[in-house]
Amino acid sequence: MFPLNFRPGLALAVAGLLGGCVVGPDYAGPPVAAPRAETGAPFVRATSTRMVAVDPPARWWTSLRDPILSDLVEEALATNTNVQVASARLRQSRAVLGQRTADLAPSISTNTVALNNQVPVRDFVGGGLGGLAGGAGGAIPKSMNFDLYNASFDATWEIDIFGGKQRAIEQAAAQGEAAEAAVADAQVQVAAEVAQAYVTLRGAQRRLALTLRAASLQREAVGLSQQRLAGGAASSLDVERLRTQFETTASQAPAFQAQIDQSLNQIAVLVSREPGAVDALLKPARSVPMPPSTLAVGDPAGMLRRRPDIRRAERQVAAANAQIGQAVAKLFPKVNLIGNAGWVSPNIGSIGSLAASTYNLGPTLSWSILDFGRTLAQIRQSEAGTDEALAQYEQTVLQAMQDAETALSRYGNQRATVARLARASASAGKASMLTDQRNTAGTISTIDVLDVERQRLQAEQSLAQAQAEYTNDYVALQKSLGLGWGLPTERVALVQR
């Protein structure tokens, strides 16, 4: 350790000569995990002419043209607890960055001391000294009392010669940006969950209404069949067959009602309310919102830049890389500038005077030479952590590509399914109309009419299910494209609070 009276000019010169070196690897960016996608190639599964390679809108739920859904999504993005948790973690990360930045500055403290001292003089100066004192005619006092006052300012500054603290700032900054991406990812997830729960609710309400209508028709058919049995125009087998159809259809209603209740509860919690709080708003049935006729999907390169989970994984790679530098910096000595300035006097009135002033300033050097083995192990651990983060980043990119391509395929194929079922439903509607005309002319029985109507309702049931799945596939596609975060302005304010 250097003496404390080391000259300030020399200390600053040492700091200037040694400063500015940052050890450890500099971050060079993430690896190319999807070469084809990052060159601007289109999506492989975007084969429909209704899928266009233009940037999709961030607030994709507005394209469903359902104001209730739009209000619910906006409310969830502002109040959802998962978003709030992610926002709180972001604020924590920013506070850590502030701490790491402050570590570069000197630490200054002040101390004030007022002491009354009693020293046992006789025990220390007895013997020979006592004889001298006695010979001179003076008695040695048993103890001596005196006051001591001190007021001082202490400063410590660790000079970041090898960049360990700078790497810590880099790591904290990257972790803060990863936390910001986590907020965006939470917004993407919440927007999709609200929309899918809403679509599932509307689909279940529609299917429940169709089921109750079909059960009513089948109950009517059972009654007519019983009348025909009494008149000898039908058999017991006909009655039981119709009764079986009725009971089977009626048994589906409780399942749809349970799905409705589940969706209502889920939506309430997603907007941070208690179950039942949105029942009055959502229990009146509405049709399933349908996607737009033309779908903007962009390209894979835009999707990779936009998805917050990829951004988060990339920032975690940068944070892990910075940690290597922190570990490497421990191989080198640490230099601190320490200083003290103040006043010391047995008289409180002298505090603040030039005569009572005191100061010292100089560097200290510490070097944990015997800890090299431990430090090298920490370096290897940090390097392995960076390799892990790189592998996770590549996996996140590839998983994102899989999600998007699969969502595009499901959406395109489900669109074709809905089109076919719509044609089947229209055909069943025409058959029902023709059956009514024949029944009016007296050429077929009422039971035949009811059976055709039952088939029409079954076609509508299949179409309603397919439409709900189609819209949910649309929602899943928007989620896979990384849409639904950063807007509107209120959500940015929520994150920054």
Coordinates of C-alpha atoms in Angstrom, one line a residue:
M1 CA 0.0 0.0 0.0
F2 CA 1.3 3.5 -0.9
P3 CA 1.7 6.0 2.0
L4 CA -1.3 8.3 2.6
N5 CA 0.8 11.4 2.1
F6 CA 1.3 10.5 -1.6
R7 CA 1.2 13.7 -3.6
P8 CA -2.2 14.4 -5.4
G9 CA -0.6 15.4 -8.7
L10 CA 1.3 12.1 -8.9
A11 CA -1.9 10.1 -8.0
L12 CA -3.9 11.8 -10.7
A13 CA -1.1 11.2 -13.2
V14 CA -1.1 7.5 -12.4
A15 CA -4.9 7.4 -12.9
G16 CA -4.6 9.2 -16.2
L17 CA -1.9 6.9 -17.5
L18 CA -3.6 3.7 -16.5
G19 CA -7.2 4.6 -17.3
G20 CA -9.2 3.7 -20.4
C21 CA -8.4 0.0 -20.7
V22 CA -11.5 -2.2 -20.8
V23 CA -10.7 -6.0 -20.6
G24 CA -12.9 -8.8 -21.9
P25 CA -14.5 -9.4 -25.3
D26 CA -16.4 -6.5 -26.9
Y27 CA -20.0 -7.5 -27.9
A28 CA -20.1 -8.0 -31.7
G29 CA -23.9 -8.6 -31.9
P30 CA -25.8 -11.9 -32.1
P31 CA -25.1 -14.6 -34.6
V32 CA -27.2 -15.1 -37.8
A33 CA -29.7 -17.8 -36.7
A34 CA -32.0 -17.7 -39.7
P35 CA -29.9 -16.7 -42.8
R36 CA -32.7 -17.0 -45.3
A37 CA -35.2 -15.0 -43.2
E38 CA -32.7 -12.2 -42.5
T39 CA -32.0 -11.6 -46.2
G40 CA -35.5 -10.4 -46.9
A41 CA -37.0 -13.7 -48.3
P42 CA -40.8 -14.0 -47.9
F43 CA -42.6 -16.4 -45.6
V44 CA -42.6 -20.0 -47.0
R45 CA -46.3 -20.6 -46.0
A46 CA -47.7 -17.2 -47.1
T47 CA -49.0 -18.8 -50.3
S48 CA -52.4 -17.2 -50.4
T49 CA -52.9 -14.2 -52.7
R50 CA -54.8 -12.6 -49.8
M51 CA -51.6 -12.4 -47.7
V52 CA -49.6 -9.4 -48.7
A53 CA -45.9 -8.6 -47.8
V54 CA -46.5 -5.2 -46.2
D55 CA -45.9 -4.2 -42.6
P56 CA -48.9 -5.3 -40.5
P57 CA -50.6 -2.8 -38.1
A58 CA -49.5 -2.9 -34.4
R59 CA -53.1 -2.6 -33.1
W60 CA -54.3 -5.6 -35.1
W61 CA -57.4 -6.1 -33.0
T62 CA -59.1 -3.0 -34.5
S63 CA -59.2 -4.8 -37.9
L64 CA -61.7 -7.2 -36.3
R65 CA -64.2 -4.3 -36.2
D66 CA -65.6 -5.2 -32.8
P67 CA -65.6 -2.1 -30.4
I68 CA -66.2 -4.2 -27.3
L69 CA -63.1 -6.3 -28.1
S70 CA -61.0 -3.3 -28.8
D71 CA -62.0 -1.7 -25.5
L72 CA -61.2 -4.9 -23.6
V73 CA -57.8 -5.2 -25.2
E74 CA -56.9 -1.6 -24.5
E75 CA -58.0 -2.0 -20.9
A76 CA -56.0 -5.2 -20.4
L77 CA -52.9 -3.6 -21.8
A78 CA -53.2 -0.8 -19.3
T79 CA -54.2 -2.8 -16.2
N80 CA -53.2 -6.4 -16.6
T81 CA -51.2 -7.7 -13.7
N82 CA -48.7 -9.6 -15.8
V83 CA -47.9 -6.3 -17.7
Q84 CA -47.6 -4.5 -14.3
V85 CA -45.2 -7.2 -13.0
A86 CA -43.0 -6.8 -16.1
S87 CA -43.1 -3.0 -15.8
A88 CA -42.0 -3.2 -12.1
R89 CA -39.1 -5.5 -13.1
L90 CA -38.1 -2.9 -15.8
R91 CA -38.0 -0.2 -13.1
Q92 CA -35.9 -2.4 -11.0
S93 CA -33.5 -2.9 -13.9
R94 CA -33.2 0.8 -14.5
A95 CA -32.5 1.4 -10.9
V96 CA -29.7 -1.2 -11.0
L97 CA -28.2 0.6 -14.1
G98 CA -28.3 3.8 -12.1
Q99 CA -26.4 2.1 -9.2
R100 CA -23.8 0.7 -11.6
T101 CA -23.3 4.1 -13.2
A102 CA -22.9 5.8 -9.8
D103 CA -20.2 3.3 -8.9
L104 CA -17.9 5.2 -11.3
A105 CA -18.1 8.3 -9.1
P106 CA -16.2 8.9 -5.9
S107 CA -17.8 8.1 -2.6
I108 CA -17.8 11.0 -0.2
S109 CA -18.9 10.9 3.5
T110 CA -18.6 13.3 6.4
N111 CA -17.8 12.5 10.0
T112 CA -18.1 14.6 13.2
V113 CA -16.7 13.4 16.5
A114 CA -16.8 14.9 20.0
L115 CA -14.9 12.9 22.6
N116 CA -14.1 13.3 26.3
N117 CA -11.0 11.1 27.0
Q118 CA -9.7 9.8 30.3
V119 CA -6.2 8.3 30.2
P120 CA -4.7 6.3 33.2
V121 CA -1.4 8.2 33.4
R122 CA 0.0 6.7 36.6
D123 CA -0.2 3.1 35.4
F124 CA 1.9 3.9 32.4
V125 CA 4.5 6.3 33.9
G126 CA 5.1 4.8 37.3
G127 CA 8.5 3.5 38.3
G128 CA 11.4 5.5 37.1
L129 CA 9.3 8.3 35.7
G130 CA 7.5 8.5 39.0
G131 CA 10.8 8.9 40.8
L132 CA 11.7 11.8 38.5
A133 CA 8.4 13.4 39.1
G134 CA 8.6 12.9 42.9
G135 CA 12.1 14.3 43.0
A136 CA 10.9 17.4 41.3
G137 CA 8.3 17.8 44.0
G138 CA 5.4 17.0 41.7
A139 CA 2.9 14.1 42.1
I140 CA 1.9 12.0 39.2
P141 CA -1.9 12.2 38.7
K142 CA -3.8 9.0 38.6
S143 CA -5.5 9.9 35.2
M144 CA -5.7 12.8 32.9
N145 CA -8.9 14.1 31.2
F146 CA -9.0 16.0 27.9
D147 CA -11.5 16.7 25.1
L148 CA -11.0 16.0 21.4
Y149 CA -13.1 17.3 18.5
N150 CA -12.9 16.2 14.9
A151 CA -14.8 17.2 11.8
S152 CA -13.8 15.7 8.5
F153 CA -14.7 14.7 4.9
D154 CA -13.7 11.3 3.6
A155 CA -13.5 10.4 -0.1
T156 CA -12.8 7.1 -1.8
W157 CA -12.6 6.6 -5.6
E158 CA -11.9 3.3 -7.2
I159 CA -10.3 4.0 -10.6
D160 CA -11.8 1.7 -13.2
I161 CA -8.4 1.1 -14.8
F162 CA -9.3 -2.2 -16.4
G163 CA -13.0 -1.6 -17.2
G164 CA -14.6 -4.0 -14.7
K165 CA -17.2 -1.3 -13.7
Q166 CA -17.7 -0.3 -17.3
R167 CA -18.6 -3.9 -18.1
A168 CA -21.0 -3.9 -15.2
I169 CA -22.7 -0.9 -16.6
E170 CA -22.9 -2.6 -20.0
Q171 CA -24.4 -5.7 -18.3
A172 CA -27.0 -3.6 -16.4
A173 CA -27.9 -1.6 -19.5
A174 CA -28.4 -4.8 -21.5
Q175 CA -30.5 -6.3 -18.7
G176 CA -32.6 -3.2 -18.6
E177 CA -33.3 -3.4 -22.3
A178 CA -34.1 -7.1 -21.9
A179 CA -36.6 -6.1 -19.2
E180 CA -38.1 -3.5 -21.5
A181 CA -38.5 -6.2 -24.2
A182 CA -40.2 -8.4 -21.5
V183 CA -42.8 -5.7 -21.0
A184 CA -43.5 -5.7 -24.7
D185 CA -43.7 -9.4 -24.8
A186 CA -46.2 -9.4 -21.9
Q187 CA -48.3 -6.9 -23.9
V188 CA -48.2 -9.2 -27.0
Q189 CA -49.3 -12.1 -24.8
V190 CA -52.1 -10.3 -23.1
A191 CA -53.6 -8.8 -26.3
A192 CA -53.7 -12.2 -27.8
E193 CA -55.2 -13.9 -24.7
V194 CA -58.0 -11.3 -24.4
A195 CA -58.9 -11.6 -28.1
Q196 CA -58.8 -15.5 -28.1
A197 CA -60.9 -15.6 -24.9
Y198 CA -63.4 -13.1 -26.4
V199 CA -63.6 -15.1 -29.7
T200 CA -64.1 -18.3 -27.8
L201 CA -66.9 -16.7 -25.8
R202 CA -68.7 -15.5 -28.9
G203 CA -68.3 -18.8 -30.6
A204 CA -69.6 -20.7 -27.5
Q205 CA -72.6 -18.3 -27.3
R206 CA -73.5 -18.9 -31.0
R207 CA -73.1 -22.7 -30.7
L208 CA -75.2 -22.7 -27.5
A209 CA -78.0 -20.9 -29.3
L210 CA -77.9 -23.3 -32.2
T211 CA -77.8 -26.3 -29.9
L212 CA -80.9 -25.0 -28.0
R213 CA -82.7 -24.4 -31.3
A214 CA -81.8 -27.9 -32.5
A215 CA -82.9 -29.5 -29.2
S216 CA -86.2 -27.6 -29.4
L217 CA -86.9 -28.9 -33.0
Q218 CA -85.9 -32.5 -31.9
R219 CA -88.3 -32.3 -28.9
E220 CA -91.0 -31.2 -31.3
A221 CA -90.2 -34.2 -33.6
V222 CA -90.4 -36.6 -30.6
G223 CA -93.9 -35.2 -29.8
L224 CA -95.1 -35.6 -33.3
S225 CA -93.6 -39.1 -33.5
Q226 CA -95.5 -40.1 -30.3
Q227 CA -98.7 -38.8 -31.9
R228 CA -98.1 -40.9 -34.9
L229 CA -97.3 -43.9 -32.7
A230 CA -100.6 -43.5 -31.0
G231 CA -102.3 -43.4 -34.4
G232 CA -100.5 -46.4 -35.7
A233 CA -98.5 -44.5 -38.3
A234 CA -95.1 -44.9 -36.5
S235 CA -93.2 -47.5 -34.5
S236 CA -91.7 -47.3 -31.0
L237 CA -88.3 -47.6 -32.7
D238 CA -88.9 -44.3 -34.5
V239 CA -89.9 -42.6 -31.3
E240 CA -86.8 -43.9 -29.4
R241 CA -84.5 -43.0 -32.3
L242 CA -85.8 -39.4 -32.2
R243 CA -85.6 -39.3 -28.4
T244 CA -82.0 -40.4 -28.6
Q245 CA -81.2 -37.6 -31.0
F246 CA -82.9 -35.0 -28.7
E247 CA -81.1 -36.1 -25.5
T248 CA -77.8 -36.2 -27.3
T249 CA -78.2 -32.7 -28.6
A250 CA -79.6 -31.4 -25.3
S251 CA -76.6 -32.8 -23.4
Q252 CA -74.2 -30.5 -25.3
A253 CA -75.8 -27.3 -23.9
P254 CA -74.2 -27.5 -20.4
A255 CA -70.7 -27.9 -21.9
F256 CA -71.2 -24.7 -24.0
Q257 CA -72.5 -22.9 -21.0
A258 CA -69.5 -23.9 -19.0
Q259 CA -67.2 -22.6 -21.8
I260 CA -69.1 -19.3 -21.7
D261 CA -68.6 -19.0 -18.0
Q262 CA -64.9 -19.9 -18.3
S263 CA -64.4 -17.3 -20.9
L264 CA -66.2 -14.6 -18.9
N265 CA -64.0 -15.4 -15.9
Q266 CA -60.8 -15.4 -18.0
I267 CA -61.6 -12.0 -19.6
A268 CA -62.4 -10.5 -16.2
V269 CA -59.1 -11.5 -14.7
L270 CA -57.2 -10.4 -17.8
V271 CA -58.6 -6.9 -17.3
S272 CA -57.7 -7.1 -13.6
R273 CA -61.3 -7.5 -12.4
E274 CA -63.1 -10.1 -10.3
P275 CA -65.0 -12.9 -12.1
G276 CA -68.5 -11.7 -12.9
A277 CA -67.5 -8.1 -13.3
V278 CA -67.8 -8.2 -17.1
D279 CA -70.9 -10.5 -17.3
A280 CA -73.3 -7.6 -17.9
L281 CA -71.2 -6.4 -20.7
L282 CA -70.5 -9.7 -22.4
K283 CA -73.5 -12.0 -21.7
P284 CA -75.6 -10.5 -24.5
A285 CA -74.6 -12.6 -27.5
R286 CA -72.8 -11.1 -30.5
S287 CA -71.4 -12.7 -33.6
V288 CA -67.8 -13.9 -33.8
P289 CA -65.7 -11.1 -35.2
M290 CA -64.1 -12.0 -38.6
P291 CA -60.7 -11.2 -39.9
P292 CA -60.2 -8.8 -42.8
S293 CA -60.4 -10.1 -46.3
T294 CA -56.7 -9.1 -47.0
L295 CA -54.0 -9.9 -44.4
A296 CA -50.7 -7.9 -44.1
V297 CA -48.0 -10.3 -42.9
G298 CA -44.8 -8.5 -43.8
D299 CA -41.7 -10.6 -44.1
P300 CA -39.5 -12.8 -41.8
A301 CA -36.8 -10.1 -41.4
G302 CA -39.4 -7.6 -40.1
M303 CA -40.9 -10.2 -37.8
L304 CA -37.5 -11.0 -36.3
R305 CA -36.8 -7.3 -35.7
R306 CA -40.3 -6.8 -34.2
R307 CA -40.7 -9.8 -31.9
P308 CA -39.9 -8.7 -28.3
D309 CA -38.9 -12.2 -27.2
I310 CA -36.1 -12.2 -29.7
R311 CA -35.0 -8.8 -28.6
R312 CA -35.0 -10.0 -25.0
A313 CA -32.9 -13.1 -25.9
E314 CA -30.4 -10.9 -27.8
R315 CA -30.0 -8.5 -24.9
Q316 CA -29.4 -11.4 -22.6
V317 CA -26.5 -12.4 -24.8
A318 CA -25.0 -8.9 -24.5
A319 CA -25.4 -9.0 -20.8
A320 CA -23.7 -12.4 -20.5
N321 CA -20.9 -11.2 -22.7
A322 CA -20.3 -8.2 -20.5
Q323 CA -20.1 -10.4 -17.5
I324 CA -17.0 -12.1 -18.9
G325 CA -15.2 -8.7 -18.8
Q326 CA -16.2 -8.2 -15.2
A327 CA -14.6 -11.6 -14.3
V328 CA -11.4 -10.9 -16.4
A329 CA -11.0 -7.5 -14.6
K330 CA -10.6 -9.4 -11.3
L331 CA -7.2 -10.7 -12.6
F332 CA -5.7 -7.2 -12.3
P333 CA -5.0 -5.0 -9.4
K334 CA -7.4 -2.4 -8.1
V335 CA -6.3 1.2 -7.5
N336 CA -8.2 3.4 -5.1
L337 CA -7.7 7.1 -4.4
I338 CA -8.5 7.9 -0.8
G339 CA -8.5 11.3 0.8
N340 CA -9.4 13.0 4.1
A341 CA -9.7 16.7 5.0
G342 CA -10.9 18.2 8.2
W343 CA -10.1 19.7 11.5
V344 CA -8.8 18.1 14.8
S345 CA -8.5 20.1 18.0
P346 CA -9.0 19.7 21.8
N347 CA -10.9 23.0 21.6
I348 CA -14.2 23.1 19.8
G349 CA -13.7 26.7 19.0
S350 CA -10.7 25.8 16.8
I351 CA -12.8 23.6 14.5
G352 CA -12.8 25.3 11.1
S353 CA -9.5 27.2 11.7
L354 CA -6.4 26.8 9.5
A355 CA -4.3 25.8 12.5
A356 CA -6.5 22.8 13.3
S357 CA -6.8 21.6 9.7
T358 CA -5.5 18.3 8.5
Y359 CA -5.6 16.3 5.3
N360 CA -4.2 13.3 3.5
L361 CA -4.5 12.0 0.0
G362 CA -3.0 9.1 -1.9
P363 CA -3.6 5.9 -3.7
T364 CA -4.0 2.3 -2.4
L365 CA -3.3 -0.8 -4.5
S366 CA -4.9 -4.2 -3.8
W367 CA -4.3 -7.3 -5.8
S368 CA -5.7 -10.8 -4.9
I369 CA -2.8 -12.7 -6.4
L370 CA -3.6 -15.9 -4.7
D371 CA -7.2 -15.9 -6.0
F372 CA -6.2 -16.5 -9.7
G373 CA -7.6 -20.0 -9.7
R374 CA -10.9 -18.8 -8.4
T375 CA -11.0 -15.9 -10.8
L376 CA -10.1 -18.1 -13.8
A377 CA -13.0 -20.5 -12.8
Q378 CA -15.3 -17.5 -12.8
I379 CA -14.2 -16.5 -16.3
R380 CA -14.9 -20.0 -17.6
Q381 CA -18.3 -19.9 -15.9
S382 CA -19.1 -16.5 -17.6
E383 CA -17.9 -17.8 -21.0
A384 CA -20.2 -20.9 -20.6
G385 CA -23.1 -18.6 -19.6
T386 CA -22.5 -16.6 -22.8
D387 CA -22.6 -19.8 -24.9
E388 CA -25.8 -20.7 -23.2
A389 CA -27.4 -17.3 -23.9
L390 CA -26.3 -17.6 -27.6
A391 CA -27.9 -21.1 -27.9
Q392 CA -31.1 -19.8 -26.3
Y393 CA -31.1 -16.8 -28.7
E394 CA -30.8 -19.1 -31.7
Q395 CA -33.5 -21.4 -30.3
T396 CA -35.8 -18.3 -29.8
V397 CA -35.3 -17.2 -33.4
L398 CA -35.9 -20.6 -34.9
Q399 CA -39.0 -21.1 -32.6
A400 CA -40.3 -17.7 -33.8
M401 CA -39.9 -18.8 -37.4
Q402 CA -41.7 -22.0 -36.6
D403 CA -44.5 -20.2 -34.9
A404 CA -45.0 -17.7 -37.7
E405 CA -44.9 -20.3 -40.5
T406 CA -47.2 -22.7 -38.7
A407 CA -49.7 -19.9 -37.9
L408 CA -49.7 -18.8 -41.6
S409 CA -50.4 -22.4 -42.6
R410 CA -53.2 -22.9 -40.1
Y411 CA -54.8 -19.5 -41.0
G412 CA -54.7 -20.2 -44.7
N413 CA -56.1 -23.7 -44.4
Q414 CA -58.8 -22.7 -41.9
R415 CA -59.9 -20.0 -44.3
A416 CA -60.5 -22.6 -46.9
T417 CA -62.4 -24.7 -44.4
V418 CA -64.7 -21.8 -43.5
A419 CA -65.4 -21.1 -47.2
R420 CA -66.4 -24.8 -47.8
L421 CA -68.6 -24.9 -44.6
A422 CA -70.2 -21.6 -45.6
R423 CA -71.2 -23.1 -48.9
A424 CA -72.5 -26.2 -47.1
S425 CA -74.5 -24.1 -44.7
A426 CA -75.9 -22.1 -47.7
S427 CA -76.9 -25.4 -49.4
A428 CA -78.5 -26.6 -46.2
G429 CA -80.5 -23.4 -46.0
K430 CA -81.8 -23.8 -49.6
A431 CA -82.8 -27.4 -48.8
S432 CA -84.7 -26.2 -45.8
M433 CA -86.5 -23.7 -47.8
L434 CA -87.4 -26.2 -50.5
T435 CA -88.6 -28.6 -47.8
D436 CA -90.9 -26.0 -46.4
Q437 CA -92.4 -25.4 -49.8
R438 CA -93.0 -29.1 -50.3
N439 CA -94.5 -29.4 -46.8
T440 CA -96.9 -26.5 -47.7
A441 CA -97.9 -28.4 -50.8
G442 CA -98.6 -31.5 -48.7
T443 CA -96.0 -33.7 -50.4
I444 CA -93.9 -34.4 -47.3
S445 CA -94.5 -34.7 -43.5
T446 CA -93.7 -32.2 -40.8
I447 CA -91.2 -34.7 -39.3
D448 CA -89.3 -34.6 -42.6
V449 CA -89.3 -30.8 -42.4
L450 CA -87.9 -31.0 -38.9
D451 CA -85.2 -33.4 -39.9
V452 CA -84.0 -31.1 -42.7
E453 CA -84.1 -28.2 -40.3
R454 CA -82.0 -30.2 -37.9
Q455 CA -79.4 -30.8 -40.7
R456 CA -79.4 -27.1 -41.4
L457 CA -78.7 -26.3 -37.8
Q458 CA -75.9 -28.9 -37.8
A459 CA -74.3 -27.2 -40.8
E460 CA -74.6 -23.8 -39.0
Q461 CA -73.0 -25.4 -35.9
S462 CA -70.0 -26.6 -37.9
L463 CA -69.7 -23.2 -39.6
A464 CA -69.8 -21.4 -36.2
Q465 CA -67.1 -23.6 -34.8
A466 CA -64.9 -23.2 -37.9
Q467 CA -65.4 -19.4 -37.8
A468 CA -64.3 -19.2 -34.2
E469 CA -61.3 -21.3 -35.0
Y470 CA -60.5 -19.2 -38.0
T471 CA -60.5 -15.9 -36.0
N472 CA -58.5 -17.5 -33.2
D473 CA -56.0 -18.6 -35.9
Y474 CA -55.9 -15.0 -37.0
V475 CA -55.1 -13.9 -33.4
A476 CA -52.4 -16.6 -33.1
L477 CA -50.9 -15.3 -36.3
Q478 CA -50.7 -11.7 -35.1
K479 CA -49.1 -13.0 -31.9
S480 CA -46.5 -15.0 -33.8
L481 CA -45.7 -11.8 -35.8
G482 CA -44.9 -10.0 -32.6
L483 CA -47.7 -7.4 -32.8
G484 CA -49.6 -5.6 -30.1
W485 CA -47.0 -3.8 -28.0
G486 CA -45.8 -0.2 -27.6
L487 CA -49.2 1.5 -28.4
P488 CA -51.0 3.5 -27.4
T489 CA -49.1 6.3 -25.6
E490 CA -50.7 5.4 -22.2
R491 CA -48.9 2.0 -22.2
V492 CA -45.6 3.7 -22.7
A493 CA -46.3 6.0 -19.7
L494 CA -47.3 2.9 -17.6
V495 CA -43.9 1.3 -18.4
Q496 CA -42.0 4.5 -17.6
R497 CA -43.6 5.1 -14.2

